[in-house]
Coordinates of N, CA and C in Angstrom, one line a residue:
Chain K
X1 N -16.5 -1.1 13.6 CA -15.3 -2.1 13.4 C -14.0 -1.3 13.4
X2 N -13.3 -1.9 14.7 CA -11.8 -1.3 14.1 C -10.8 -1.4 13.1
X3 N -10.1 -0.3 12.5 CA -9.3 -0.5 11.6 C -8.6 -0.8 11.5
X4 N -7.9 -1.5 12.6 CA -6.8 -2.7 12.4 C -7.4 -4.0 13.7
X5 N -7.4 -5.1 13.6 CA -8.1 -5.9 14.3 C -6.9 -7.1 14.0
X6 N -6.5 -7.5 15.7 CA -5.7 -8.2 16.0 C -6.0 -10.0 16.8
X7 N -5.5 -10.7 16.8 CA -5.3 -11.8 17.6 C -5.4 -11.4 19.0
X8 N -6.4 -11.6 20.0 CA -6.4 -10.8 21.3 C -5.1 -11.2 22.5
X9 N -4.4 -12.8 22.4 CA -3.3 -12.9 22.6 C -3.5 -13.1 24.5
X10 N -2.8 -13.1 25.3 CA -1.4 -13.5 24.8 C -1.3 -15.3 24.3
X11 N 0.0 -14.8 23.7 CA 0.4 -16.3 23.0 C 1.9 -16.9 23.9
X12 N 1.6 -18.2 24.8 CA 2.6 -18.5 25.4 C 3.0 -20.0 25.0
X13 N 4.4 -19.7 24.5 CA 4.9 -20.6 23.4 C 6.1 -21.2 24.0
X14 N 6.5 -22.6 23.6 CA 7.5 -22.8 24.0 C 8.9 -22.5 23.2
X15 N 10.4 -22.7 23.5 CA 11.0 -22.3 22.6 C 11.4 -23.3 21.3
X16 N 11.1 -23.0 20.1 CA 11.6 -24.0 19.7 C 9.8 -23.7 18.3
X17 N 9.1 -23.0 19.3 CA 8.1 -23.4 18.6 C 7.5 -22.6 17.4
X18 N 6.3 -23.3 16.5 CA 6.2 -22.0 15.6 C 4.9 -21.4 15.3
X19 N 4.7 -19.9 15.7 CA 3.6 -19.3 16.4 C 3.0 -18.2 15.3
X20 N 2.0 -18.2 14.7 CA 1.4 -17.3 14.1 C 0.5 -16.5 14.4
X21 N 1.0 -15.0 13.9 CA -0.4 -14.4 14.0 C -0.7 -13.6 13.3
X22 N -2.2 -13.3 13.9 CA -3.2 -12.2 12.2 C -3.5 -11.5 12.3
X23 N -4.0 -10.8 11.3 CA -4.4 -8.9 11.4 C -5.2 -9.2 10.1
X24 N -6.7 -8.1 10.7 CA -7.6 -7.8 9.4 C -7.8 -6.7 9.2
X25 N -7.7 -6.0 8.3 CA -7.7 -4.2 8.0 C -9.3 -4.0 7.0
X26 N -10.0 -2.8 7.8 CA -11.4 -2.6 7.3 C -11.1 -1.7 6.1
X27 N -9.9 -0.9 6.0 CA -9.6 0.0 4.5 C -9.5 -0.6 3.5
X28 N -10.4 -1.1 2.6 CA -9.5 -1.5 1.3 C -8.7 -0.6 0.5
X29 N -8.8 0.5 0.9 CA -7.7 1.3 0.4 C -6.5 1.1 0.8
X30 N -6.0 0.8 2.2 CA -4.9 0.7 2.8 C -3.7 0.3 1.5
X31 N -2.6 1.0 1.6 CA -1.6 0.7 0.6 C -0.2 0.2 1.0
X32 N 0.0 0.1 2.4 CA 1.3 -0.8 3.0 C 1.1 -1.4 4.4
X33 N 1.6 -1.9 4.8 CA 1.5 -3.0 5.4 C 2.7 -3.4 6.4
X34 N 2.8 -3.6 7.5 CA 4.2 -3.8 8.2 C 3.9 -4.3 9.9
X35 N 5.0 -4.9 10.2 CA 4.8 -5.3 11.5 C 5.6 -4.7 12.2
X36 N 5.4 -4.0 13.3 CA 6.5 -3.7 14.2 C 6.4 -4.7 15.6
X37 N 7.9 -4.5 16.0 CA 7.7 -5.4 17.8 C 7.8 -4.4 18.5
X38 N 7.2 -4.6 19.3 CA 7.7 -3.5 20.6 C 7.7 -4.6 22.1
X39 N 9.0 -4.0 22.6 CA 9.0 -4.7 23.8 C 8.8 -3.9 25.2
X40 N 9.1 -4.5 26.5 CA 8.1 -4.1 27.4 C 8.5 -2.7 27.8
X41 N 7.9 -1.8 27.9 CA 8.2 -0.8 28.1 C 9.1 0.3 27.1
X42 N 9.0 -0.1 25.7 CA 9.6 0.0 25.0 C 9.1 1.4 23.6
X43 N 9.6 1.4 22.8 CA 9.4 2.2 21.8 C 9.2 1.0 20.6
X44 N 8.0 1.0 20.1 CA 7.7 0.5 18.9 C 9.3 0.6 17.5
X45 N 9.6 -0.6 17.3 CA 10.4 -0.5 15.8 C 10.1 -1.5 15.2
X46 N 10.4 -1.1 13.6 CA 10.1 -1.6 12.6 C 10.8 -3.4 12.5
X47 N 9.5 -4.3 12.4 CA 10.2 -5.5 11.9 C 10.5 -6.1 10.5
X48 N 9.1 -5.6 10.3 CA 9.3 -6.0 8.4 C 8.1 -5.6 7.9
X49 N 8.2 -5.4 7.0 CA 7.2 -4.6 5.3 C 6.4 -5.9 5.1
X50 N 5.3 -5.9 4.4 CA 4.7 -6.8 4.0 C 3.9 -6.8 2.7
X51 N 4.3 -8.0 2.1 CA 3.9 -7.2 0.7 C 3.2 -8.5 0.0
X52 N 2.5 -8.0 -1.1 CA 1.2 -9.5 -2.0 C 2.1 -10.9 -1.8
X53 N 3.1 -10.7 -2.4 CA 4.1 -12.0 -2.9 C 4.5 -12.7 -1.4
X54 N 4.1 -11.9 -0.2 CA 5.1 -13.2 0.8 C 6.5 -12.4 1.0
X55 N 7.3 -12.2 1.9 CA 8.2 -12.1 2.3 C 8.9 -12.8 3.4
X56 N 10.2 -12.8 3.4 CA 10.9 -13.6 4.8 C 11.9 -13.0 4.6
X57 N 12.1 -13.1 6.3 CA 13.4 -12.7 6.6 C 13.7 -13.5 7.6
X58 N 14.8 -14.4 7.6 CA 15.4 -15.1 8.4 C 14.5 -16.2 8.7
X59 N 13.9 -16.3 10.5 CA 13.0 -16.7 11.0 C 11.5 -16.2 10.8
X60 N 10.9 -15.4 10.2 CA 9.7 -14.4 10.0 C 9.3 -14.5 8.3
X61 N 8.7 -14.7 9.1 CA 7.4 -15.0 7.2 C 6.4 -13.9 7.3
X62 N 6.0 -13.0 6.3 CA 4.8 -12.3 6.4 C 4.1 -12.6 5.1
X63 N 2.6 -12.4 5.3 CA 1.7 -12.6 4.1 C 1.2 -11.3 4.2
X64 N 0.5 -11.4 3.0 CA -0.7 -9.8 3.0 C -1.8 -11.0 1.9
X65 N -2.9 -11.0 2.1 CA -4.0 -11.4 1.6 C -5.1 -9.7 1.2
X66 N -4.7 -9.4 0.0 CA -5.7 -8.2 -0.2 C -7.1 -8.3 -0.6
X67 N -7.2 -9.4 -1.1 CA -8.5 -9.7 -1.4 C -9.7 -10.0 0.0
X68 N -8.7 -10.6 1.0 CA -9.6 -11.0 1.9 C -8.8 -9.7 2.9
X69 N -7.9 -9.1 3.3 CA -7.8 -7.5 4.1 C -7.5 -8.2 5.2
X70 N -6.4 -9.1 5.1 CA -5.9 -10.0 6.3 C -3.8 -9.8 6.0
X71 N -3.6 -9.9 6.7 CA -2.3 -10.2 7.0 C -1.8 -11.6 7.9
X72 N -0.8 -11.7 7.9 CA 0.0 -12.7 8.9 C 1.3 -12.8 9.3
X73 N 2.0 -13.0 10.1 CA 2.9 -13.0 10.5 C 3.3 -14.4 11.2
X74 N 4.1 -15.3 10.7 CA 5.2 -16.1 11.3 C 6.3 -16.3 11.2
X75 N 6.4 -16.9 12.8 CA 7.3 -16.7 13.5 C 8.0 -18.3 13.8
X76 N 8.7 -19.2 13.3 CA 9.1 -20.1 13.3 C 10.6 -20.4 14.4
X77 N 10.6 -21.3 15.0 CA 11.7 -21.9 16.0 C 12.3 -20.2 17.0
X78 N 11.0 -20.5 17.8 CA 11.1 -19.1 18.5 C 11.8 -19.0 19.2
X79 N 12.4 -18.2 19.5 CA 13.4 -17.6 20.9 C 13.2 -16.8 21.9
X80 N 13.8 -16.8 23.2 CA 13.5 -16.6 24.1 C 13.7 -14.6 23.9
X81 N 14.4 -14.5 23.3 CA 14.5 -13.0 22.6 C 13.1 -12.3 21.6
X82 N 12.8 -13.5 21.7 CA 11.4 -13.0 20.7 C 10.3 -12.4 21.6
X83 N 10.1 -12.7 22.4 CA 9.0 -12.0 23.6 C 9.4 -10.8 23.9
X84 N 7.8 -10.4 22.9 CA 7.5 -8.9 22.8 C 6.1 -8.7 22.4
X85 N 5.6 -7.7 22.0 CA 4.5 -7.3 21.2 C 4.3 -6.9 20.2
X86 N 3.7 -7.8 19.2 CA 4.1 -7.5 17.5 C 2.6 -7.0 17.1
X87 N 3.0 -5.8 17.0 CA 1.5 -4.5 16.1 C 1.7 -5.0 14.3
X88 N 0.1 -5.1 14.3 CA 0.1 -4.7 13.0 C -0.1 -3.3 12.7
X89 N 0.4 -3.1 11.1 CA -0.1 -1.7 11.0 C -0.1 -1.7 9.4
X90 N -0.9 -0.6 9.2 CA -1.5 0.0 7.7 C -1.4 1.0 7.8
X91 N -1.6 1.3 6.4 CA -1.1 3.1 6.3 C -1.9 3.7 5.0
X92 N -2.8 4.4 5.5 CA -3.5 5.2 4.6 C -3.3 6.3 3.9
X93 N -2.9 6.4 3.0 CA -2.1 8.0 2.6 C -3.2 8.8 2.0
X94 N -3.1 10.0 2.1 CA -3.9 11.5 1.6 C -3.2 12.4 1.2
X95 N -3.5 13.2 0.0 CA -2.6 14.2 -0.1 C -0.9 13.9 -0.2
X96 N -0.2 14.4 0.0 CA 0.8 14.3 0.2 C 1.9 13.4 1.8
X97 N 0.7 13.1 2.8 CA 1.3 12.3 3.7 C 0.4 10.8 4.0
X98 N 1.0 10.3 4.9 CA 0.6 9.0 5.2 C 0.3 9.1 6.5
X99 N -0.4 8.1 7.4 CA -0.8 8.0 8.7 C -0.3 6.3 8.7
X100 N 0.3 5.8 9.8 CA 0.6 4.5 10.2 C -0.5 4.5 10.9
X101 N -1.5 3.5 10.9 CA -2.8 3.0 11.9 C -1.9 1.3 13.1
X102 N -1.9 1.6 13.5 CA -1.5 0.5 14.6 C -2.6 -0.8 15.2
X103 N -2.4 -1.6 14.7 CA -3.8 -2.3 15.6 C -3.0 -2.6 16.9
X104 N -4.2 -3.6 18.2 CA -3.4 -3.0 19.3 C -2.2 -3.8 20.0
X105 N -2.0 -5.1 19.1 CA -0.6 -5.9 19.7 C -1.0 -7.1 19.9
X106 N -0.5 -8.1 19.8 CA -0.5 -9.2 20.1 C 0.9 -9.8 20.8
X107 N 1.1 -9.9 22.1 CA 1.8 -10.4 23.3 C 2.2 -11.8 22.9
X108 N 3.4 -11.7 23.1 CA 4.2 -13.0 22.8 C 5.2 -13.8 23.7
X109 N 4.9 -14.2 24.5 CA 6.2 -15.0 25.9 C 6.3 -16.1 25.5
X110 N 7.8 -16.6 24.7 CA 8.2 -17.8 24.7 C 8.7 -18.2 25.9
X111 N 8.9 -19.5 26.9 CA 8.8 -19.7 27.4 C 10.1 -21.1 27.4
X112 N 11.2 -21.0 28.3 CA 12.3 -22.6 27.7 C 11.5 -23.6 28.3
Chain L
X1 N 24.2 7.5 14.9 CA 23.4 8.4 14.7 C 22.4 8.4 15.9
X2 N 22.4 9.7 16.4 CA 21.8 9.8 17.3 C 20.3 9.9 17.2
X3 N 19.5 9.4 18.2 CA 17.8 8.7 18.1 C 16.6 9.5 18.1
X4 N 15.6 9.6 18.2 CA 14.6 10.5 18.6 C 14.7 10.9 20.4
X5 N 15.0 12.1 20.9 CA 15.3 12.2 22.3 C 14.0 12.4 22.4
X6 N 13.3 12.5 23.8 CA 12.6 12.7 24.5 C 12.4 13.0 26.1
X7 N 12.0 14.4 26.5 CA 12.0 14.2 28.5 C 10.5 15.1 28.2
X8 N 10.2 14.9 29.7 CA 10.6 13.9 30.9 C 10.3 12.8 30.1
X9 N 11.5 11.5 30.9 CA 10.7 9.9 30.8 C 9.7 9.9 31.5
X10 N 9.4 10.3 32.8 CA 8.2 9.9 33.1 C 7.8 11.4 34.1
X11 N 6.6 11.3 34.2 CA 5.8 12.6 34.7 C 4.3 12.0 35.7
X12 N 4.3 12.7 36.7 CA 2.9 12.3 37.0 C 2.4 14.0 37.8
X13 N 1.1 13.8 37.2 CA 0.6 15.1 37.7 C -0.9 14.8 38.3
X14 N -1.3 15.9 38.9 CA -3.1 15.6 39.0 C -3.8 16.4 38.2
X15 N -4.8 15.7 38.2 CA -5.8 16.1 36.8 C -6.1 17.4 37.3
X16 N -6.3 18.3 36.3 CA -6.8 19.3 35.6 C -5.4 20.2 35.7
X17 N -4.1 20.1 36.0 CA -2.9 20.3 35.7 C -2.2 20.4 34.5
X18 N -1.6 21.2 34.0 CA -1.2 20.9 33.0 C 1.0 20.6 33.1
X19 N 0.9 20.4 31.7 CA 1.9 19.1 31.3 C 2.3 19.4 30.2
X20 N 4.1 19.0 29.5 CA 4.5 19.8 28.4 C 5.3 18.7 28.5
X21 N 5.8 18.4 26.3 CA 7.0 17.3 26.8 C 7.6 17.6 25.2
X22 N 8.7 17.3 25.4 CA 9.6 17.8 24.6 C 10.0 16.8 23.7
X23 N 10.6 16.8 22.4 CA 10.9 15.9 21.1 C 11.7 16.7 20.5
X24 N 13.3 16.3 20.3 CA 14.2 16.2 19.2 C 14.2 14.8 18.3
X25 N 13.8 15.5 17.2 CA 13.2 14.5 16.2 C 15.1 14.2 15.6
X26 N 14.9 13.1 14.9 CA 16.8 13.0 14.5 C 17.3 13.9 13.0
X27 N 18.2 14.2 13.3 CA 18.8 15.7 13.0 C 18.6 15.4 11.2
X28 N 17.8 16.5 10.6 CA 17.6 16.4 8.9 C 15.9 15.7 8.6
X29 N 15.3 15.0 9.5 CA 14.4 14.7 9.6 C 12.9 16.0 9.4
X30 N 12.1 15.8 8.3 CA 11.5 17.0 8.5 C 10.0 16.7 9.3
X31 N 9.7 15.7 8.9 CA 8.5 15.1 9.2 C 8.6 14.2 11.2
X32 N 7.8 15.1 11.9 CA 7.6 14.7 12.8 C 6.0 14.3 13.2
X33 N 6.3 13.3 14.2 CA 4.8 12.5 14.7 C 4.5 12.8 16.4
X34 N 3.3 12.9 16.6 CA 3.2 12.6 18.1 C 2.0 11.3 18.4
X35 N 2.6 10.3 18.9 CA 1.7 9.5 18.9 C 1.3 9.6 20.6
X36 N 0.2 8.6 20.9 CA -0.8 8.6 22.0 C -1.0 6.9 22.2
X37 N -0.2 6.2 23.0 CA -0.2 5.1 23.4 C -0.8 4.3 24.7
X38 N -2.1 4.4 25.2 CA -2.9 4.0 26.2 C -2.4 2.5 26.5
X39 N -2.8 2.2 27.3 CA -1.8 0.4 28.2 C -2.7 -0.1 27.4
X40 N -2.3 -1.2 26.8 CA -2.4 -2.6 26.2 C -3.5 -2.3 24.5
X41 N -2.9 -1.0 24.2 CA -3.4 -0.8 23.1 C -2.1 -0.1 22.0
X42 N -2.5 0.0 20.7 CA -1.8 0.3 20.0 C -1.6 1.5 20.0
X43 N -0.3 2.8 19.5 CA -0.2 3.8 19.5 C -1.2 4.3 18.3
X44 N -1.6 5.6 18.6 CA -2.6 6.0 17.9 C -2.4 8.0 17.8
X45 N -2.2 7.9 16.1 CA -1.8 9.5 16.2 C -2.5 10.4 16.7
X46 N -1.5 11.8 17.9 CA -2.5 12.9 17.7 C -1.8 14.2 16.3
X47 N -0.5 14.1 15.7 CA -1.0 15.1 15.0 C 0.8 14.8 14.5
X48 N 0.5 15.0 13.2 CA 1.8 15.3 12.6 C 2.0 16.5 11.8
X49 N 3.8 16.5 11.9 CA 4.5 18.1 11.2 C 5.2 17.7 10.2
X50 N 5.2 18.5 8.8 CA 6.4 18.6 8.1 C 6.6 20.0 8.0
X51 N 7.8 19.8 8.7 CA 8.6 21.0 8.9 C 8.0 22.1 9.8
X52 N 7.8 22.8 9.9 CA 7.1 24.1 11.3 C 5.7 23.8 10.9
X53 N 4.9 23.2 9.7 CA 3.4 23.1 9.7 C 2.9 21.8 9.9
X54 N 1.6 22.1 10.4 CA 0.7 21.0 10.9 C 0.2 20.2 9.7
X55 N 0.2 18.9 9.3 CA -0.7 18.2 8.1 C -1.5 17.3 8.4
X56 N -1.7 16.7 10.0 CA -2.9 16.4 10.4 C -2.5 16.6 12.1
X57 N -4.0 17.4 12.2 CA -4.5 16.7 13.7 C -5.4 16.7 14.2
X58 N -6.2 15.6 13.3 CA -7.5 15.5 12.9 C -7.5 14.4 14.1
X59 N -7.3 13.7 14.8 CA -7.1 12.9 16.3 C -6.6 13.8 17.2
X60 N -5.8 15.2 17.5 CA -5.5 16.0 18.1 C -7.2 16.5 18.9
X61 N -7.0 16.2 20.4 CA -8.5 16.9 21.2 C -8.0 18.1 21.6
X62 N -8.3 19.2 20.5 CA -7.5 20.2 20.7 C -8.4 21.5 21.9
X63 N -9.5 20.7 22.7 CA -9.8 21.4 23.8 C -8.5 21.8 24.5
X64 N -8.0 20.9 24.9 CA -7.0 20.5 25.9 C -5.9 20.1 25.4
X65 N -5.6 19.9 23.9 CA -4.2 19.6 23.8 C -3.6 20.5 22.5
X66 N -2.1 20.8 22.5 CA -1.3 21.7 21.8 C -0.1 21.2 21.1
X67 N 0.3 21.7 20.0 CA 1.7 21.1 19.7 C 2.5 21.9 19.2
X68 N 3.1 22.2 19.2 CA 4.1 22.5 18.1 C 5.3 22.5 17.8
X69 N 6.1 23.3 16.6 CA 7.4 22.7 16.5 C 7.9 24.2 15.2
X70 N 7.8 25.1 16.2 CA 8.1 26.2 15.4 C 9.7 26.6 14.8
X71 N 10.3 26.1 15.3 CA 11.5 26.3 13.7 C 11.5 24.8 13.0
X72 N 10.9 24.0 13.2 CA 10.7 22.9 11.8 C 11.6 21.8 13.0
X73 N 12.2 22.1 14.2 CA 13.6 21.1 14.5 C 12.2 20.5 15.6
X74 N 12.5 20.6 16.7 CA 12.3 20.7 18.1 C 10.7 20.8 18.0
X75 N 9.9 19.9 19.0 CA 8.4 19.6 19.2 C 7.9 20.1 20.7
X76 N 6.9 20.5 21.0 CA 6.3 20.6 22.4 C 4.9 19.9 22.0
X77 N 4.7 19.2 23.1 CA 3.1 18.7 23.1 C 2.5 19.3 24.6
X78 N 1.6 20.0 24.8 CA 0.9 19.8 25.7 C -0.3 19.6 26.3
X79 N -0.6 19.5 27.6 CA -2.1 19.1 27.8 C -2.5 20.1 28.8
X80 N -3.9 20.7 28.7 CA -4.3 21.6 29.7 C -5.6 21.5 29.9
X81 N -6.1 21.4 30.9 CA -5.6 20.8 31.8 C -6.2 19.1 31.7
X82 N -5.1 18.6 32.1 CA -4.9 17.2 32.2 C -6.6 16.3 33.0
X83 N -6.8 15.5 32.1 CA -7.7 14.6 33.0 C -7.0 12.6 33.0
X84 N -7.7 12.6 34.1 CA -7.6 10.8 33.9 C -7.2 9.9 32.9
X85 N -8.1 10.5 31.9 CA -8.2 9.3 30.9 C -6.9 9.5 30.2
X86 N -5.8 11.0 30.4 CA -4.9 11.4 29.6 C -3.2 10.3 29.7
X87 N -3.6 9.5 31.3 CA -3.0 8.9 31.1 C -2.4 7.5 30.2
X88 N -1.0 7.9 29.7 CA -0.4 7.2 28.8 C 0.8 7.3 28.5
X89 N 1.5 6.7 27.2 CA 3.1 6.9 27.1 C 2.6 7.6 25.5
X90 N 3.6 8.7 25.6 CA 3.4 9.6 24.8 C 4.7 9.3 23.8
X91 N 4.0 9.4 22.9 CA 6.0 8.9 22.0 C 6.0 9.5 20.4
X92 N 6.9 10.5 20.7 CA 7.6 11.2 19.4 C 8.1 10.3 18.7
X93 N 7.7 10.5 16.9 CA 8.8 9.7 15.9 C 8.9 11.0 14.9
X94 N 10.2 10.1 14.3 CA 10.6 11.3 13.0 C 10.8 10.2 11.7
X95 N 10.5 11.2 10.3 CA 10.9 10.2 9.5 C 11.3 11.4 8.5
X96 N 12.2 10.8 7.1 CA 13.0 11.9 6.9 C 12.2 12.3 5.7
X97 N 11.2 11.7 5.2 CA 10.5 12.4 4.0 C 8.9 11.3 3.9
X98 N 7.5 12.5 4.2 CA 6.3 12.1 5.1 C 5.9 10.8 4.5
X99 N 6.3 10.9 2.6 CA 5.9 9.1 2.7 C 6.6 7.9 2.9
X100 N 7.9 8.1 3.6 CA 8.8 7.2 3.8 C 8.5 7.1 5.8
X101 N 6.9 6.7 5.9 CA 6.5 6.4 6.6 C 6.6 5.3 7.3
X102 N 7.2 4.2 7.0 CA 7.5 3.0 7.2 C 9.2 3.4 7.6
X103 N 9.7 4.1 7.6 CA 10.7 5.2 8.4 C 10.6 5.5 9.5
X104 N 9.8 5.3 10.1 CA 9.6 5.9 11.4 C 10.1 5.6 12.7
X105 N 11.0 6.9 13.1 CA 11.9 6.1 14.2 C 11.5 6.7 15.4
X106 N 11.0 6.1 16.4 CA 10.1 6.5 17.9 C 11.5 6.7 18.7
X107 N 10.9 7.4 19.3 CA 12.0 8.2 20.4 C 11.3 6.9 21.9
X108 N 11.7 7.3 23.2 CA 11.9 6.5 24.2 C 10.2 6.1 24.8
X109 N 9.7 7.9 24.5 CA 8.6 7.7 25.1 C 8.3 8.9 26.3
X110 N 7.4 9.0 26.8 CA 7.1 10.0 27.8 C 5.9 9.6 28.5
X111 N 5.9 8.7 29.5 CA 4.8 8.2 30.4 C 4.1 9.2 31.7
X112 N 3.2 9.5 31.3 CA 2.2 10.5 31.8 C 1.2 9.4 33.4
X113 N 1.2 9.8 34.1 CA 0.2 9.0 35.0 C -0.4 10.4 36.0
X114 N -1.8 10.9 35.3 CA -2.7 11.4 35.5 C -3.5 11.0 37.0
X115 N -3.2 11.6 38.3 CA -4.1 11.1 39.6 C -4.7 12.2 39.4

């Protein structure tokens, strides 16, 4: 089983619309949680942290479900700017450092 | 503030060749990464530095692959010799202290296409 396991995707959406998606992490140890986008041909950056309680920012909701080793991400009244590829990721720490684990993307074309 | 640099942007060699690519991590950052990004999959670490020493490169296939970053600033990764499968976009990050890993700021990238 992979350690991050994603929505296999793609998701083609119209604009306007509101698109969710999921991630299951096999670590229970895993201790943070985050989404990045990456667009096409792009360099991976940070969209948002995700934490027990729920977060939002703006348009973007994230969950973390620890009990069940699930995440989620939505994405509400989508924009044509929003098509990209949004990685989940976890992060296992040892010792003194951390490792970001990436699952492998879930593909997103809004569409007017 | 200037970003994670990276060259070549892009490289193509033939396999069993070898290949070398460069990272300026952003300036004060001690903690550098080299990640390994195959098409339509997630990046996946081969080996990170704080400061001139190695603290993992336990994903590093260190038959064939090298890294380092001997005054703590500046990175080389390389492959020797290169096969097939090595093709991919290679991408440096830096972050400024190793658990402020959610820090992590990826440079452009370095796309390798192995004939």
């Amino acid at each position: 089983r992979k350690e991050v396991e994603q929505d296999p995707g793609p998701f083609n959406v119209p604009e306007g619309a509101t698109v969710a998606f999921n991630c299951t992490y096999s670590n229970s140890a895993s201790q943070s949680f985050f989404w990045y986008r990456q667009d096409c041909r792009k360099e991976p950056k940070l969209l948002m942290s995700v934490y027990s309680s729920g977060n939002e920012d703006g348009r973007f909701t994230a969950q973390l479900n620890r009990a069940s080793q699930y995440i989620s991400l939505l994405i509400r009244d989508s924009k044509l700017s929003d098509s990209a590829t949004y990685l989940c990721v976890v992060t296992n720490y040892g010792g003194s450092q951390g490792n970001l684990i990436f699952g492998k993307g879930t593909k997103l074309s809004v569409k007017p | 503030e200037a970003g994670v640099a990276q060259s070549p942007r892009y490289k193509i060699i033939e396999k069993r060749q070898s290949v070398a690519f460069w990272c300026n991590p952003i300036s004060g950052h001690a903690t550098l990464y080299w990640y390994q990004q195959i098409l339509g999959q997630g990046p996946k670490l081969l080996i990170q530095f704080q400061n001139n020493g190695v603290v993992d490169d336990s994903q590093l296939p260190k038959d064939r692959f090298s890294a380092e970053r001997l005054k703590g600033v500046d990175s080389t990764l390389k492959i020797q010799p290169a096969k097939l499968e090595d093709s991919a976009v290679y991408l440096c990050a830096s972050s400024s202290q190793p658990l402020d890993i959610y820090e992590q700021y990826f440079g452009p990238g370095t796309r390798l296409t192995v004939t």
